[in-house]
Structures are given as structure tokens and as C-alpha cells.
mmCIF file of C-alpha atoms and ligand atoms in Angstrom:
data_model
loop_
_atom_site.group_PDB
_atom_site.id
_atom_site.type_symbol
_atom_site.label_atom_id
_atom_site.label_comp_id
_atom_site.label_asym_id
_atom_site.label_seq_id
_atom_site.Cartn_x
_atom_site.Cartn_y
_atom_site.Cartn_z
ATOM 1 C CA MET A 1 -43.478 -27.398 -13.574
ATOM 2 C CA THR A 2 -42.240 -25.712 -16.702
ATOM 3 C CA LEU A 3 -38.521 -25.616 -16.052
ATOM 4 C CA GLU A 4 -37.691 -26.700 -19.610
ATOM 5 C CA SER A 5 -39.273 -23.658 -21.249
ATOM 6 C CA HIS A 6 -37.420 -21.274 -18.913
ATOM 7 C CA ARG A 7 -34.066 -23.026 -18.984
ATOM 8 C CA PRO A 8 -32.600 -20.942 -21.851
ATOM 9 C CA PHE A 9 -33.601 -17.705 -20.059
ATOM 10 C CA ILE A 10 -32.041 -18.883 -16.788
ATOM 11 C CA GLU A 11 -28.798 -20.001 -18.464
ATOM 12 C CA ASP A 12 -28.460 -16.786 -20.504
ATOM 13 C CA LEU A 13 -29.128 -14.658 -17.424
ATOM 14 C CA TYR A 14 -26.534 -16.597 -15.447
ATOM 15 C CA ARG A 15 -23.872 -16.072 -18.146
ATOM 16 C CA GLU A 16 -24.744 -12.373 -18.339
ATOM 17 C CA LEU A 17 -24.515 -11.917 -14.555
ATOM 18 C CA HIS A 18 -21.331 -13.956 -14.287
ATOM 19 C CA ALA A 19 -19.628 -11.765 -16.893
ATOM 20 C CA SER A 20 -20.596 -8.478 -15.214
ATOM 21 C CA PRO A 21 -20.201 -8.725 -11.422
ATOM 22 C CA GLU A 22 -20.191 -5.701 -9.105
ATOM 23 C CA LEU A 23 -18.741 -5.282 -5.615
ATOM 24 C CA SER A 24 -20.815 -5.007 -2.422
ATOM 25 C CA ASN A 25 -23.074 -1.949 -2.246
ATOM 26 C CA ARG A 26 -22.157 -1.084 -5.842
ATOM 27 C CA GLU A 27 -24.635 -3.474 -7.483
ATOM 28 C CA HIS A 28 -26.274 -0.679 -9.489
ATOM 29 C CA ARG A 29 -26.384 -2.316 -12.921
ATOM 30 C CA THR A 30 -27.264 -5.691 -11.394
ATOM 31 C CA ALA A 31 -30.099 -4.213 -9.310
ATOM 32 C CA ALA A 32 -31.511 -2.327 -12.308
ATOM 33 C CA ARG A 33 -31.416 -5.535 -14.357
ATOM 34 C CA MET A 34 -33.168 -7.494 -11.563
ATOM 35 C CA ALA A 35 -35.895 -4.824 -11.397
ATOM 36 C CA GLU A 36 -36.323 -4.870 -15.173
ATOM 37 C CA LEU A 37 -36.708 -8.665 -15.226
ATOM 38 C CA LEU A 38 -39.173 -8.617 -12.320
ATOM 39 C CA ARG A 39 -41.336 -6.122 -14.208
ATOM 40 C CA GLU A 40 -41.130 -8.305 -17.309
ATOM 41 C CA ALA A 41 -42.375 -11.256 -15.251
ATOM 42 C CA GLY A 42 -45.358 -9.197 -14.065
ATOM 43 C CA LEU A 43 -44.279 -8.382 -10.494
ATOM 44 C CA ASP A 44 -44.702 -5.030 -8.731
ATOM 45 C CA VAL A 45 -41.227 -3.660 -8.195
ATOM 46 C CA HIS A 46 -39.737 -1.628 -5.349
ATOM 47 C CA GLU A 47 -36.254 -0.246 -5.965
ATOM 48 C CA GLN A 48 -33.683 1.243 -3.595
ATOM 49 C CA VAL A 49 -35.254 -0.609 -0.701
ATOM 50 C CA GLY A 50 -33.055 0.291 2.261
ATOM 51 C CA ASP A 51 -29.811 2.211 2.293
ATOM 52 C CA SER A 52 -28.343 0.672 -0.854
ATOM 53 C CA THR A 53 -29.342 -1.167 -4.031
ATOM 54 C CA GLY A 54 -32.010 -3.547 -2.631
ATOM 55 C CA VAL A 55 -34.825 -4.589 -4.965
ATOM 56 C CA VAL A 56 -38.107 -6.268 -3.999
ATOM 57 C CA GLY A 57 -40.587 -7.796 -6.424
ATOM 58 C CA VAL A 58 -44.110 -8.533 -5.218
ATOM 59 C CA LEU A 59 -46.413 -11.168 -6.684
ATOM 60 C CA ARG A 60 -49.866 -11.130 -5.054
ATOM 61 C CA ARG A 61 -52.303 -13.940 -5.696
ATOM 62 C CA GLY A 62 -55.219 -13.649 -3.261
ATOM 63 C CA ASP A 63 -55.310 -14.820 0.342
ATOM 64 C CA GLY A 64 -52.665 -17.058 1.768
ATOM 65 C CA PRO A 65 -49.213 -16.945 3.309
ATOM 66 C CA THR A 66 -46.538 -14.414 2.428
ATOM 67 C CA VAL A 67 -43.273 -16.070 1.457
ATOM 68 C CA LEU A 68 -40.014 -14.137 1.130
ATOM 69 C CA LEU A 69 -37.558 -15.553 -1.424
ATOM 70 C CA ARG A 70 -34.051 -14.142 -1.325
ATOM 71 C CA ALA A 71 -31.040 -13.872 -3.615
ATOM 72 C CA ASP A 72 -27.901 -11.832 -2.915
ATOM 73 C CA MET A 73 -26.320 -9.748 -5.672
ATOM 74 C CA ASP A 74 -22.709 -8.892 -4.838
ATOM 75 C CA GLY A 75 -19.465 -10.145 -6.337
ATOM 76 C CA LEU A 76 -15.998 -10.216 -4.752
ATOM 77 C CA PRO A 77 -12.617 -8.525 -5.316
ATOM 78 C CA VAL A 78 -11.184 -11.663 -6.927
ATOM 79 C CA THR A 79 -9.601 -11.931 -10.372
ATOM 80 C CA GLU A 80 -11.191 -14.812 -12.238
ATOM 81 C CA VAL A 81 -9.056 -17.525 -13.813
ATOM 82 C CA GLU A 82 -9.535 -18.095 -17.517
ATOM 83 C CA GLN A 83 -11.863 -21.070 -17.672
ATOM 84 C CA VAL A 84 -15.219 -20.235 -19.290
ATOM 85 C CA PRO A 85 -16.255 -18.069 -22.273
ATOM 86 C CA TYR A 86 -18.482 -15.928 -20.019
ATOM 87 C CA ARG A 87 -15.542 -15.141 -17.730
ATOM 88 C CA SER A 88 -15.630 -11.802 -15.888
ATOM 89 C CA SER A 89 -13.067 -9.226 -16.945
ATOM 90 C CA ALA A 90 -14.588 -6.555 -14.674
ATOM 91 C CA THR A 91 -12.306 -4.496 -12.447
ATOM 92 C CA ASP A 92 -12.942 -1.977 -9.673
ATOM 93 C CA GLU A 93 -11.220 -0.105 -6.861
ATOM 94 C CA PHE A 94 -11.161 -1.998 -3.589
ATOM 95 C CA GLU A 95 -9.459 -0.570 -0.493
ATOM 96 C CA GLY A 96 -7.345 1.735 -2.638
ATOM 97 C CA GLN A 97 -6.289 -0.894 -5.141
ATOM 98 C CA ARG A 98 -7.427 -1.877 -8.608
ATOM 99 C CA THR A 99 -8.669 -5.463 -8.554
ATOM 100 C CA GLY A 100 -10.540 -7.932 -10.678
ATOM 101 C CA VAL A 101 -14.176 -8.499 -9.723
ATOM 102 C CA MET A 102 -15.761 -11.931 -9.845
ATOM 103 C CA HIS A 103 -18.904 -13.730 -8.744
ATOM 104 C CA ALA A 104 -16.589 -16.029 -6.764
ATOM 105 C CA CYS A 105 -19.290 -16.891 -4.221
ATOM 106 C CA GLY A 106 -21.836 -17.929 -6.853
ATOM 107 C CA HIS A 107 -24.420 -15.226 -6.090
ATOM 108 C CA ASP A 108 -24.992 -15.101 -9.863
ATOM 109 C CA THR A 109 -26.478 -18.613 -9.618
ATOM 110 C CA HIS A 110 -28.752 -17.433 -6.782
ATOM 111 C CA MET A 111 -30.098 -14.527 -8.863
ATOM 112 C CA ALA A 112 -30.564 -16.527 -12.074
ATOM 113 C CA ALA A 113 -32.338 -19.328 -10.189
ATOM 114 C CA LEU A 114 -34.636 -16.925 -8.325
ATOM 115 C CA GLN A 115 -35.588 -15.059 -11.514
ATOM 116 C CA GLY A 116 -36.288 -18.416 -13.153
ATOM 117 C CA ALA A 117 -38.271 -19.654 -10.156
ATOM 118 C CA LEU A 118 -40.401 -16.480 -10.185
ATOM 119 C CA ARG A 119 -41.276 -16.989 -13.854
ATOM 120 C CA ILE A 120 -42.275 -20.576 -13.164
ATOM 121 C CA LEU A 121 -44.335 -19.574 -10.114
ATOM 122 C CA ALA A 122 -45.983 -16.710 -12.014
ATOM 123 C CA GLU A 123 -47.164 -19.205 -14.631
ATOM 124 C CA GLN A 124 -48.615 -21.643 -12.130
ATOM 125 C CA ASP A 125 -52.222 -20.868 -11.232
ATOM 126 C CA ASP A 126 -52.797 -23.412 -8.478
ATOM 127 C CA TRP A 127 -51.528 -21.434 -5.487
ATOM 128 C CA SER A 128 -52.565 -18.380 -3.560
ATOM 129 C CA GLY A 129 -50.651 -16.050 -1.299
ATOM 130 C CA THR A 130 -47.940 -13.433 -1.758
ATOM 131 C CA ILE A 131 -44.335 -13.717 -2.859
ATOM 132 C CA LEU A 132 -41.771 -11.097 -1.841
ATOM 133 C CA ALA A 133 -38.694 -11.638 -4.011
ATOM 134 C CA VAL A 134 -35.780 -9.881 -2.326
ATOM 135 C CA PHE A 135 -32.579 -9.104 -4.235
ATOM 136 C CA GLN A 136 -30.168 -8.068 -1.544
ATOM 137 C CA PRO A 137 -26.913 -6.095 -1.780
ATOM 138 C CA ALA A 138 -23.671 -6.489 0.164
ATOM 139 C CA GLU A 139 -24.006 -9.970 1.638
ATOM 140 C CA GLU A 140 -20.218 -10.286 1.622
ATOM 141 C CA MET A 141 -19.937 -7.292 3.961
ATOM 142 C CA MET A 142 -22.746 -8.567 6.207
ATOM 143 C CA VAL A 143 -24.506 -5.205 5.945
ATOM 144 C CA GLY A 144 -26.904 -5.631 3.006
ATOM 145 C CA ALA A 145 -29.766 -7.415 4.763
ATOM 146 C CA LEU A 146 -29.431 -5.253 7.857
ATOM 147 C CA GLY A 147 -29.606 -2.138 5.668
ATOM 148 C CA MET A 148 -32.948 -3.288 4.237
ATOM 149 C CA GLN A 149 -34.692 -4.007 7.559
ATOM 150 C CA GLU A 150 -36.195 -0.582 8.236
ATOM 151 C CA ALA A 151 -37.448 -0.070 4.690
ATOM 152 C CA LEU A 152 -38.900 -3.582 4.583
ATOM 153 C CA ARG A 153 -40.760 -2.988 7.844
ATOM 154 C CA GLU A 154 -42.200 0.271 6.480
ATOM 155 C CA ARG A 155 -43.139 -0.969 3.033
ATOM 156 C CA PHE A 156 -44.402 -4.400 4.091
ATOM 157 C CA PRO A 157 -45.938 -3.833 7.541
ATOM 158 C CA ASP A 158 -48.084 -6.999 7.331
ATOM 159 C CA GLY A 159 -44.939 -9.090 7.635
ATOM 160 C CA ILE A 160 -44.153 -12.493 6.173
ATOM 161 C CA ASP A 161 -44.881 -16.076 7.164
ATOM 162 C CA VAL A 162 -41.551 -17.562 6.175
ATOM 163 C CA ALA A 163 -38.292 -16.569 4.426
ATOM 164 C CA LEU A 164 -36.402 -18.912 2.115
ATOM 165 C CA GLY A 165 -32.823 -18.596 0.888
ATOM 166 C CA GLN A 166 -30.177 -20.814 -0.668
ATOM 167 C CA HIS A 167 -26.459 -20.917 -1.424
ATOM 168 C CA VAL A 168 -24.263 -22.797 -3.870
ATOM 169 C CA MET A 169 -21.443 -24.794 -2.274
ATOM 170 C CA PRO A 170 -18.641 -27.203 -3.214
ATOM 171 C CA ALA A 171 -20.754 -30.330 -3.714
ATOM 172 C CA ALA A 172 -22.367 -32.260 -6.559
ATOM 173 C CA ALA A 173 -24.525 -29.988 -8.725
ATOM 174 C CA ASP A 174 -27.515 -32.321 -8.614
ATOM 175 C CA GLU A 175 -27.626 -32.338 -4.820
ATOM 176 C CA VAL A 176 -29.487 -30.211 -2.226
ATOM 177 C CA ARG A 177 -28.843 -30.252 1.497
ATOM 178 C CA SER A 178 -31.060 -28.974 4.255
ATOM 179 C CA ALA A 179 -31.386 -29.209 8.021
ATOM 180 C CA ALA A 180 -33.291 -27.877 11.008
ATOM 181 C CA GLY A 181 -31.428 -25.824 13.609
ATOM 182 C CA PRO A 182 -28.048 -24.102 13.162
ATOM 183 C CA VAL A 183 -26.734 -24.233 9.586
ATOM 184 C CA MET A 184 -24.263 -21.317 9.415
ATOM 185 C CA ALA A 185 -21.956 -19.972 12.100
ATOM 186 C CA ALA A 186 -21.882 -16.578 13.772
ATOM 187 C CA SER A 187 -18.839 -14.547 12.758
ATOM 188 C CA ASP A 188 -17.009 -11.930 14.821
ATOM 189 C CA HIS A 189 -14.193 -9.717 13.654
ATOM 190 C CA LEU A 190 -11.769 -8.060 16.088
ATOM 191 C CA ILE A 191 -9.103 -5.499 15.208
ATOM 192 C CA VAL A 192 -6.338 -5.545 17.823
ATOM 193 C CA THR A 193 -3.704 -2.832 18.113
ATOM 194 C CA VAL A 194 -0.817 -3.656 20.453
ATOM 195 C CA HIS A 195 1.069 -0.646 21.809
ATOM 196 C CA GLY A 196 4.766 -1.109 22.549
ATOM 197 C CA ARG A 197 7.588 1.393 22.800
ATOM 198 C CA GLY A 198 9.576 1.981 19.614
ATOM 199 C CA GLY A 199 13.304 2.473 19.312
ATOM 200 C CA HIS A 200 16.566 1.438 17.671
ATOM 201 C CA GLY A 201 16.948 -2.199 16.759
ATOM 202 C CA SER A 202 20.351 -2.255 18.455
ATOM 203 C CA GLN A 203 18.944 -1.099 21.812
ATOM 204 C CA PRO A 204 16.056 -3.397 22.647
ATOM 205 C CA GLU A 205 16.427 -2.607 26.361
ATOM 206 C CA LYS A 206 14.964 0.845 25.718
ATOM 207 C CA THR A 207 11.909 -0.532 23.960
ATOM 208 C CA ILE A 208 8.865 -2.713 24.443
ATOM 209 C CA ASP A 209 8.949 -4.762 21.265
ATOM 210 C CA PRO A 210 5.353 -5.096 20.004
ATOM 211 C CA ILE A 211 6.369 -7.730 17.438
ATOM 212 C CA VAL A 212 7.671 -10.208 20.005
ATOM 213 C CA LEU A 213 4.708 -9.451 22.238
ATOM 214 C CA THR A 214 2.151 -9.873 19.459
ATOM 215 C CA ALA A 215 3.809 -13.042 18.133
ATOM 216 C CA SER A 216 3.363 -14.587 21.553
ATOM 217 C CA MET A 217 -0.293 -13.498 21.601
ATOM 218 C CA VAL A 218 -0.946 -15.046 18.199
ATOM 219 C CA VAL A 219 0.429 -18.397 19.309
ATOM 220 C CA ARG A 220 -1.421 -18.299 22.614
ATOM 221 C CA LEU A 221 -4.734 -17.419 20.906
ATOM 222 C CA GLN A 222 -4.541 -20.779 19.144
ATOM 223 C CA THR A 223 -4.970 -22.512 22.497
ATOM 224 C CA ILE A 224 -8.517 -21.136 22.924
ATOM 225 C CA VAL A 225 -10.117 -23.664 20.582
ATOM 226 C CA SER A 226 -7.778 -26.519 21.507
ATOM 227 C CA ARG A 227 -7.790 -25.982 25.321
ATOM 228 C CA GLU A 228 -10.790 -23.861 26.324
ATOM 229 C CA VAL A 229 -13.603 -24.955 23.995
ATOM 230 C CA ALA A 230 -15.067 -28.395 24.635
ATOM 231 C CA PRO A 231 -14.205 -30.919 21.896
ATOM 232 C CA SER A 232 -17.953 -31.409 21.348
ATOM 233 C CA ASP A 233 -18.450 -27.687 20.625
ATOM 234 C CA ARG A 234 -17.342 -25.991 17.452
ATOM 235 C CA ALA A 235 -15.410 -22.760 17.063
ATOM 236 C CA VAL A 236 -12.675 -21.291 14.890
ATOM 237 C CA VAL A 237 -10.179 -18.554 15.792
ATOM 238 C CA SER A 238 -8.211 -17.338 12.763
ATOM 239 C CA ILE A 239 -5.788 -14.447 12.487
ATOM 240 C CA GLY A 240 -6.127 -13.076 8.977
ATOM 241 C CA THR A 241 -3.856 -10.012 9.051
ATOM 242 C CA PHE A 242 -0.714 -9.100 10.994
ATOM 243 C CA HIS A 243 1.112 -5.833 10.364
ATOM 244 C CA ALA A 244 4.032 -4.199 12.126
ATOM 245 C CA GLY A 245 7.146 -2.247 11.364
ATOM 246 C CA THR A 246 8.767 -0.402 8.472
ATOM 247 C CA LYS A 247 12.489 -1.228 8.550
ATOM 248 C CA GLN A 248 14.754 -3.988 9.889
ATOM 249 C CA ASN A 249 16.642 -1.829 12.425
ATOM 250 C CA ILE A 250 13.620 -0.074 13.921
ATOM 251 C CA ILE A 251 11.548 -1.601 16.668
ATOM 252 C CA PRO A 252 8.077 -0.277 15.861
ATOM 253 C CA GLU A 253 5.696 1.542 18.179
ATOM 254 C CA SER A 254 2.804 -0.791 17.574
ATOM 255 C CA ALA A 255 1.543 -3.925 15.857
ATOM 256 C CA ARG A 256 -1.902 -4.662 14.533
ATOM 257 C CA PHE A 257 -3.738 -7.856 13.725
ATOM 258 C CA GLU A 258 -7.266 -8.968 12.921
ATOM 259 C CA VAL A 259 -9.029 -11.983 14.338
ATOM 260 C CA ASN A 260 -12.005 -13.829 12.902
ATOM 261 C CA VAL A 261 -14.108 -15.986 15.221
ATOM 262 C CA ARG A 262 -16.763 -18.488 14.141
ATOM 263 C CA SER A 263 -19.135 -20.196 16.525
ATOM 264 C CA PHE A 264 -22.529 -21.924 16.647
ATOM 265 C CA GLU A 265 -23.747 -21.189 20.144
ATOM 266 C CA GLU A 266 -23.946 -17.988 22.119
ATOM 267 C CA PRO A 267 -22.218 -19.373 25.274
ATOM 268 C CA VAL A 268 -19.312 -20.687 23.156
ATOM 269 C CA ARG A 269 -19.097 -17.392 21.298
ATOM 270 C CA ARG A 270 -19.014 -15.381 24.530
ATOM 271 C CA ARG A 271 -16.403 -17.683 26.026
ATOM 272 C CA VAL A 272 -14.113 -17.404 22.987
ATOM 273 C CA LEU A 273 -14.435 -13.606 22.805
ATOM 274 C CA ALA A 274 -13.705 -13.290 26.530
ATOM 275 C CA ALA A 275 -10.667 -15.568 26.190
ATOM 276 C CA ILE A 276 -9.270 -13.429 23.367
ATOM 277 C CA GLU A 277 -9.618 -10.292 25.487
ATOM 278 C CA ARG A 278 -7.994 -12.021 28.481
ATOM 279 C CA ILE A 279 -5.038 -13.395 26.483
ATOM 280 C CA VAL A 280 -4.400 -10.122 24.623
ATOM 281 C CA GLN A 281 -4.471 -7.959 27.745
ATOM 282 C CA GLY A 282 -2.651 -10.595 29.814
ATOM 283 C CA GLU A 283 0.243 -10.742 27.346
ATOM 284 C CA CYS A 284 0.447 -6.919 27.346
ATOM 285 C CA GLN A 285 0.722 -6.953 31.108
ATOM 286 C CA VAL A 286 3.408 -9.652 31.049
ATOM 287 C CA ALA A 287 5.453 -7.521 28.620
ATOM 288 C CA GLY A 288 4.963 -4.342 30.639
ATOM 289 C CA ALA A 289 3.084 -2.735 27.746
ATOM 290 C CA PRO A 290 -0.049 -0.614 28.049
ATOM 291 C CA PRO A 291 -3.373 -2.348 27.377
ATOM 292 C CA ALA A 292 -4.058 -3.155 23.731
ATOM 293 C CA THR A 293 -6.909 -1.500 21.848
ATOM 294 C CA ILE A 294 -9.534 -3.988 20.702
ATOM 295 C CA VAL A 295 -12.128 -2.755 18.200
ATOM 296 C CA ARG A 296 -15.121 -4.806 17.083
ATOM 297 C CA GLY A 297 -15.447 -5.094 13.293
ATOM 298 C CA ASP A 298 -18.093 -6.842 11.191
ATOM 299 C CA ILE A 299 -20.485 -9.182 12.942
ATOM 300 C CA ALA A 300 -22.518 -11.859 11.204
ATOM 301 C CA PRO A 301 -25.429 -13.502 12.962
ATOM 302 C CA LEU A 302 -26.037 -17.202 13.510
ATOM 303 C CA THR A 303 -28.254 -18.813 10.888
ATOM 304 C CA VAL A 304 -30.675 -21.151 12.672
ATOM 305 C CA ASN A 305 -33.424 -22.777 10.621
ATOM 306 C CA ASP A 306 -36.882 -23.008 12.151
ATOM 307 C CA ASP A 307 -37.696 -26.640 13.019
ATOM 308 C CA ASP A 308 -41.224 -26.726 11.566
ATOM 309 C CA ALA A 309 -40.430 -24.732 8.422
ATOM 310 C CA ALA A 310 -37.291 -26.837 7.813
ATOM 311 C CA ALA A 311 -39.364 -30.024 8.160
ATOM 312 C CA THR A 312 -41.825 -28.689 5.563
ATOM 313 C CA VAL A 313 -39.014 -27.836 3.120
ATOM 314 C CA GLY A 314 -37.194 -31.103 3.875
ATOM 315 C CA ALA A 315 -40.273 -33.217 3.087
ATOM 316 C CA ALA A 316 -40.829 -31.303 -0.167
ATOM 317 C CA PHE A 317 -37.163 -31.812 -1.151
ATOM 318 C CA ASP A 318 -37.411 -35.538 -0.351
ATOM 319 C CA ALA A 319 -40.384 -35.824 -2.692
ATOM 320 C CA VAL A 320 -38.658 -34.001 -5.569
ATOM 321 C CA PHE A 321 -34.969 -34.842 -5.151
ATOM 322 C CA GLY A 322 -35.190 -38.253 -3.453
ATOM 323 C CA ASP A 323 -31.728 -39.425 -2.393
ATOM 324 C CA ARG A 324 -30.181 -36.304 -3.940
ATOM 325 C CA HIS A 325 -31.475 -34.479 -0.859
ATOM 326 C CA ALA A 326 -29.047 -34.937 2.038
ATOM 327 C CA ALA A 327 -28.705 -33.579 5.572
ATOM 328 C CA GLN A 328 -26.721 -30.351 5.830
ATOM 329 C CA GLN A 329 -24.076 -30.335 8.534
ATOM 330 C CA PRO A 330 -23.604 -26.881 10.124
ATOM 331 C CA LEU A 331 -21.084 -24.869 8.100
ATOM 332 C CA LEU A 332 -18.537 -22.522 9.643
ATOM 333 C CA GLY A 333 -19.224 -19.956 6.937
ATOM 334 C CA SER A 334 -21.560 -17.070 7.801
ATOM 335 C CA GLU A 335 -24.568 -15.365 6.246
ATOM 336 C CA ASP A 336 -26.588 -12.227 6.844
ATOM 337 C CA PHE A 337 -29.770 -13.757 5.355
ATOM 338 C CA SER A 338 -31.406 -14.173 8.783
ATOM 339 C CA TYR A 339 -31.553 -10.385 9.236
ATOM 340 C CA LEU A 340 -34.316 -10.298 6.567
ATOM 341 C CA PRO A 341 -36.864 -12.495 8.423
ATOM 342 C CA GLU A 342 -35.675 -10.953 11.703
ATOM 343 C CA THR A 343 -37.302 -7.716 10.447
ATOM 344 C CA TRP A 344 -40.677 -9.215 11.418
ATOM 345 C CA GLY A 345 -39.503 -12.005 13.740
ATOM 346 C CA ALA A 346 -40.461 -14.578 11.092
ATOM 347 C CA PRO A 347 -39.129 -18.155 10.745
ATOM 348 C CA TYR A 348 -36.793 -19.063 7.910
ATOM 349 C CA VAL A 349 -35.077 -21.897 6.082
ATOM 350 C CA TYR A 350 -31.694 -21.617 4.412
ATOM 351 C CA TRP A 351 -30.341 -24.554 2.407
ATOM 352 C CA MET A 352 -27.445 -25.449 0.118
ATOM 353 C CA TYR A 353 -27.050 -26.893 -3.347
ATOM 354 C CA GLY A 354 -23.930 -28.131 -5.096
ATOM 355 C CA GLY A 355 -22.267 -26.495 -8.092
ATOM 356 C CA PHE A 356 -19.798 -29.044 -9.418
ATOM 357 C CA ASP A 357 -19.794 -31.975 -11.838
ATOM 358 C CA PRO A 358 -21.327 -34.871 -9.865
ATOM 359 C CA GLU A 359 -18.859 -37.359 -11.394
ATOM 360 C CA LEU A 360 -15.849 -35.167 -10.504
ATOM 361 C CA VAL A 361 -17.143 -34.788 -6.950
ATOM 362 C CA ARG A 362 -17.747 -38.537 -6.590
ATOM 363 C CA VAL A 363 -14.255 -39.437 -7.847
ATOM 364 C CA ALA A 364 -12.616 -36.753 -5.677
ATOM 365 C CA ARG A 365 -14.445 -38.060 -2.593
ATOM 366 C CA GLU A 366 -13.326 -41.627 -3.378
ATOM 367 C CA ARG A 367 -9.718 -40.575 -3.835
ATOM 368 C CA GLY A 368 -9.758 -38.353 -0.754
ATOM 369 C CA THR A 369 -8.841 -35.324 -2.894
ATOM 370 C CA PHE A 370 -12.136 -33.444 -2.534
ATOM 371 C CA ASP A 371 -10.560 -30.416 -0.837
ATOM 372 C CA ILE A 372 -7.989 -30.095 -3.635
ATOM 373 C CA ASP A 373 -10.119 -30.954 -6.685
ATOM 374 C CA VAL A 374 -13.325 -29.055 -5.837
ATOM 375 C CA PRO A 375 -12.791 -25.306 -5.439
ATOM 376 C CA SER A 376 -14.184 -23.504 -2.413
ATOM 377 C CA ASN A 377 -16.362 -20.381 -2.443
ATOM 378 C CA HIS A 378 -14.304 -17.178 -2.889
ATOM 379 C CA SER A 379 -11.525 -18.890 -4.846
ATOM 380 C CA PRO A 380 -10.741 -17.602 -8.383
ATOM 381 C CA ASP A 381 -11.786 -20.940 -9.889
ATOM 382 C CA PHE A 382 -15.121 -21.224 -8.052
ATOM 383 C CA ILE A 383 -17.096 -21.468 -11.293
ATOM 384 C CA PRO A 384 -20.093 -23.753 -10.909
ATOM 385 C CA VAL A 385 -20.987 -25.921 -13.899
ATOM 386 C CA LEU A 386 -23.962 -24.393 -15.695
ATOM 387 C CA GLN A 387 -25.988 -27.577 -15.420
ATOM 388 C CA PRO A 388 -27.319 -29.273 -13.486
ATOM 389 C CA THR A 389 -26.513 -26.435 -11.026
ATOM 390 C CA LEU A 390 -29.131 -24.004 -12.355
ATOM 391 C CA ASP A 391 -31.806 -26.693 -12.725
ATOM 392 C CA THR A 392 -31.164 -27.831 -9.151
ATOM 393 C CA ALA A 393 -31.229 -24.295 -7.706
ATOM 394 C CA THR A 394 -34.356 -23.263 -9.627
ATOM 395 C CA THR A 395 -36.188 -26.484 -8.770
ATOM 396 C CA ALA A 396 -35.208 -26.158 -5.100
ATOM 397 C CA MET A 397 -36.525 -22.582 -4.914
ATOM 398 C CA VAL A 398 -39.831 -23.422 -6.633
ATOM 399 C CA THR A 399 -40.253 -26.575 -4.530
ATOM 400 C CA ALA A 400 -39.602 -24.807 -1.228
ATOM 401 C CA ALA A 401 -41.871 -21.874 -2.123
ATOM 402 C CA ARG A 402 -44.676 -24.218 -3.168
ATOM 403 C CA ALA A 403 -44.370 -26.128 0.107
ATOM 404 C CA PHE A 404 -45.900 -22.997 1.705
ATOM 405 C CA LEU A 405 -47.894 -21.532 -1.192
ATOM 406 C CA VAL A 406 -50.761 -23.968 -1.687
HETATM 407 ZN ZN1 ZN B 501 -19.226 -15.301 0.011
HETATM 408 ZN ZN1 ZN B 502 -22.090 -16.059 -0.660
#
């Protein structure tokens, strides 16, 4: 493998992408740059694949399996802390407000590593098959992969044999983690509007106070995971927004909150969603209020690695990374990656690599300060160390691809 000769390209590309992030479904400059680099590397390029900025590069090398390699392109509405010379100073409008934009989920490392991996694979002449390199928009909104499905089906009707994707996480930068079975949770988003009866703060008897009612709901919703889900199952119910009222002496007409649910199994997911509905409507009834309005928001699918394909990738990682390849425990984060292989009903493997100084991670683990010392994805100081992060990610992508392309 010729990682050394491509390392400067990969590092420069990473710095460039980190400094110029774009929000979901606005990855126009990023997509154009990905397409340009794919052409440079000798791939056939499809642009505007799907309803947004999706880019697909195709590298055909005779008969053999078709392997889809994926990187996501979007940044987040997060203002970066001053920490590295290639810091992002980009800003954009988000939900009516001016905000900083940052690659706070590390998708810049995914793109740089995939472009590097493609150059390495293009140079190797001892494999045959087809590579579809997919640069996907809007992962953070869980709509990017879904928006590419129809176009992918039309443009690539022969389908794929396997899809491969990876994500950077808070762990040592020389480490990869993989597993068979569920690796990322399903995510559900509910928007609940509670209808009370408004009035003067001094005359509560004439009102149905939606704040008191909703406060009780919020507390009661916390009992779903602790009292209704088996301790051996995993689920999370979080309330991320809660809005009501305009002034201290007015009892408002309504209150609104948003719930996020994470789960790993369909029966658990259904049970949690049903319990939310029951508690919300039950509390409304208790208060003598009309039924609440519950609207479904974003949904992210479960990410479940194929057993055979994960075993193939796992064995290849063992051979290359040795004891720096560990088992991935299922994460409660969510991904829309699986929508890509779902286009053709193909199997897939999604794995993780670390992005932080191995020594810092080791010390933090020893001291029990890992959660404080190592930033999490989406935080303004989630800035992976350049190396060995990019070497690890590029090597992992080449290794996994070559496990199928022989
Ligand atoms: Zn993210
Ligand atoms: Zn991400």
C-alpha cells in the first residue's frame, strides 16, 4: 500500500475541508471539490445524484464484486473554538439565525480518507471489480442517503454486493472498532403540542394550565426507560426542547416540547413510542385538557451490520491493525448510511475509528475522566488530531474495500 506517498494530499485536503464546512443540503462547494478530485483520480463522475448535492465516482476494473464506499459531506451549525490553524470561520443562516459552521462531527475526516483510499486503490492493479464512491449530503438531517436512493437505483441498476462506511468517534486515533449486528440506534423525533386553556395568572380556576400539565408529562416520560423497558434492553428518551408562555402573569394556551427516542430493536422501539403516546394523552385526560397533538419528525433507521460481511471486514482489520482493532459496542447515536445499501437490499458494514491522541485517551481512561477530557461528536472542540487519525481512516477504508475486491 502506498499510503506514504498520498499522506500529504490527504492531510492538505482534510485541512481545506475543515476550514470550509457547509451545512446539510448546502454542500455545493464541497460536492464540486469532491467531483473534481474524483476526476483527477481517474474515476467517472456523476454529480447531483438524487435531490441534493450527492456525488458518485465510479472505478471499473473488469469482472468482480461492486463495492460501495461512502463518506458524508455536511457540517453542523456549531461555532468552532480557536484551537487549530485550519479552524473554520464559516457562518451561515440556520433556522433564522446567523451561526458558525463547523465540521463538528468529523465528516471532513471521512471525505479526506475516502479520497485518499480511492487514490491508493486506483494505483493498485491486483484487484478486479467496481467501486462506487458515494459522497452523500445531509447525514445530520437523516435525509441525504434517502434522497439518493431513487437516482442510485436508476443510474446503477445492477446493484452492489456490499456497502462500507465509517465514522470518527471519541477514541484513540490509532484504533478501529467493528462488530456484526446492531451498531447504531434507531432515532425517532416527536413534536408534542399540549393544548390547555389560557387566561390571567391570577385566575387559574378559569384555565387549564398547559405548563403544569406538560411538566408532569415530562417527569412521567422519564419512567418509560426506568420502569417499562427491560434492564437488558437499551433505549433513551430525551426531551430536547420545551417552550411555553410569553409573560409571567399569563397562563398560556399551549406548550410544546420535542422528544428524541433511541432504540436498538423494533419491539422496544414500538413499546417506547406507544408509552409516550399513552402518557401524553393520559396526562391530558387527567387535567381535563383536549388531546395533545403529536407529530412525527425525523426518523433515522437502525444500523445493523451483516454478519458475514462484518466477519470479512473484521478478519481484514485483525490482520492489519492487530490489537488496535477492538469490538464495537452498539452506540446510541444514529446514522442514515444504511439507506444507501437498502436501495438494492445489499448487505453493509459500518465501523468506527478514533480521532484523539492515544496517550491522552489512555490517561483519561485511567483517571476516569474520559467523558470530560475527550470531546464528543458535535461539540465545538471535536477536532480530531490530524495523525494518526487520517492514516487509520484511510487504511481502514482501503483494507475493508480490498477484503471484497480481490
Ligand atoms: Zn453528527
Ligand atoms: Zn456524523
